[in-house]
Amino acid sequence: MLSNPYQDILNAQKKFFVNNRKNDTLYQRKQKLKTLKKWIKTNADYIVTELRKDFNKCEEEVLISEIRPVITEIRDAIHNLNFWAEPTKKATPLALLGTSAKTIFEAKGNTLIIAPWNFPFNLAIGPLVSALAAGCTVVIKPSENTPYCEKVIQRLVKEVFIPEEVHCILGGVTETTQLLQLKWDHIFFTGSPTVGKIVMKAAAEHLTSVTLELGGENPVVIDKKCNLKDTAQKLIWGKFMNSGQSCISPNVLFVHKEILKDLKKALSKEYNKIFKSGQKEKSNPEFAHIVNANHFERVKNLIDTTTEQGGKIFLGGETEGSCNYIAPTFIESVSVKSAIYNEEIFGPVLPIITYTSITDVIDKINAKDKPLALYVFTTSKYFYNKIIKETSAGTTVINDTTIQFTHPNLPFGGVNNSGIGKAHGEYGYREFSNERAILIQRRGLTMPKFIYPPYTSLKKKLIRFLTWRM
Ligand code: NAD
């Protein structure tokens, strides 16, 4: 059998971890995070320039969605690490009188981070922050679909860390498959549910723990009682940021039949304001393109089949293959049987389905896999509480979309098909940590000694007392 080309890298990281943990302190981890933050700040313009080359992502979106969230993660970790890492004392039960107990967080060890292409910097470096805060070593495998960002991450890793601590490996399926064969202490994967299953199967070979940040078909429910202008503005921003190539991007709009006409009016008005009416959108420097020709064809086919099946485009619809451009598009009269309703769109297209009964919408949501994000626009507390109570989702936002990702104190992640485990802040720190139970027993006479065999009649009575008093 051929040896694994990455085994030596992992061996070096294993050795480093074992030696390093003897002297590892929270202060040292924070110093590393500060160095990382400094590099990102110093190289912000370089990051912006390179990400533009990958899929026409504009400077403002790179700052808002790639750099700022990572800087926030680092700041949060530096400020709160002592608090997160604090041991927790546990109360002592009667049967263990005389002992003391606590839990401590220890680094899981040698970890692997596999990143996707849609927020290629943020989703590789964000988890790295959590791993460093927890005291782990890391191998990062960025996405091969954003080759300029891959190089940015490779350079960052080389300039900030020693390879025994953090190593970057470039490549696609072949390289990731080889990495997955190794025995990691934790794998943090962000990507599609299909590849998530491959990662989980590989991890199961070694019983390695996983965090899976997966995709979702995120529904938006619009109540007839809502502020239409506000709803339209927030939907357009949340849906078309990064050209809809976001795991928490709205995937379908459920709109109450009575307000469809008015919502369409509000959407048209805001659409023309936000995308500057009259400007040729494909040359709009503020609008990202589709990442590559394969994804362009996939999203274009979704639009074509939806319209062939009776869907009507009422905003957008233009496409340009030479630069992988798809205009921000809304399609109405969409059937629940259509492909666009039954897969993650991951592009700037939003289908609309009307409803008359909220129970019907809840049934539709529950008939599919649990989404990563569920959005509700309403002025009624009863309406959104009913939806929260009768559905399940990784994250839920009332009267907005996508902003939950930026909240440092909320866990970010899915449920089942949309993900396993949580990211960000303290939740990310815990994913890379083992919560270890420590029990300290006194010497000499201890409570358990009273029930050691042989079982005299007094001991039998005591055991019965201890059993039945519970
Ligand atoms: P992907 O699953 O195709 O790829 C993710 C990573 O896995 C890449 O690094 C890739 O090289 C690797 N990979 C691909 N195929 C592989 C295989 N057969 N074996 C081993 N490794 C393989 O995902 P993508 O296209 O890069 O990203 C889009 C998906 O990611 C969407 O489903 C989106 O919803 C999801 N996503 C989720 C989150 C989240 O936080 N939950 C964030 C961003 C993206």
Tab-separated table of N, CA and C in Angstrom, residues 76 80 84 406-411 424-427:
chain	number	residue	atom	x	y	z
A	76	ASP	N	-12.989	38.706	19.864
A	76	ASP	CA	-13.854	38.035	20.832
A	76	ASP	C	-13.066	36.971	21.602
A	80	ASN	N	-12.243	37.026	25.584
A	80	ASN	CA	-13.020	36.085	26.406
A	80	ASN	C	-12.345	34.759	26.713
A	84	TRP	N	-13.800	31.657	28.879
A	84	TRP	CA	-14.216	30.390	28.259
A	84	TRP	C	-13.470	29.204	28.879
A	406	THR	N	-23.353	37.192	11.970
A	406	THR	CA	-22.424	38.179	12.529
A	406	THR	C	-22.554	38.331	14.048
A	407	HIS	N	-23.503	37.625	14.665
A	407	HIS	CA	-23.682	37.782	16.115
A	407	HIS	C	-22.662	36.912	16.864
A	408	PRO	N	-21.722	37.549	17.576
A	408	PRO	CA	-20.630	36.749	18.156
A	408	PRO	C	-21.065	35.820	19.291
A	409	ASN	N	-22.223	36.106	19.897
A	409	ASN	CA	-22.611	35.284	21.051
A	409	ASN	C	-23.658	34.218	20.732
A	410	LEU	N	-24.019	34.107	19.452
A	410	LEU	CA	-24.983	33.068	19.070
A	410	LEU	C	-24.253	31.896	18.428
A	411	PRO	N	-24.703	30.652	18.709
A	411	PRO	CA	-24.081	29.521	18.014
A	411	PRO	C	-24.490	29.534	16.549
A	424	HIS	N	-18.391	29.579	15.930
A	424	HIS	CA	-18.334	30.988	16.367
A	424	HIS	C	-18.132	31.113	17.881
A	425	GLY	N	-17.253	32.061	18.224
A	425	GLY	CA	-17.044	32.445	19.611
A	425	GLY	C	-16.806	31.254	20.524
A	426	GLU	N	-17.471	31.284	21.664
A	426	GLU	CA	-17.296	30.223	22.653
A	426	GLU	C	-17.723	28.862	22.097
A	427	TYR	N	-18.725	28.865	21.212
A	427	TYR	CA	-19.200	27.591	20.643
A	427	TYR	C	-18.115	26.969	19.771
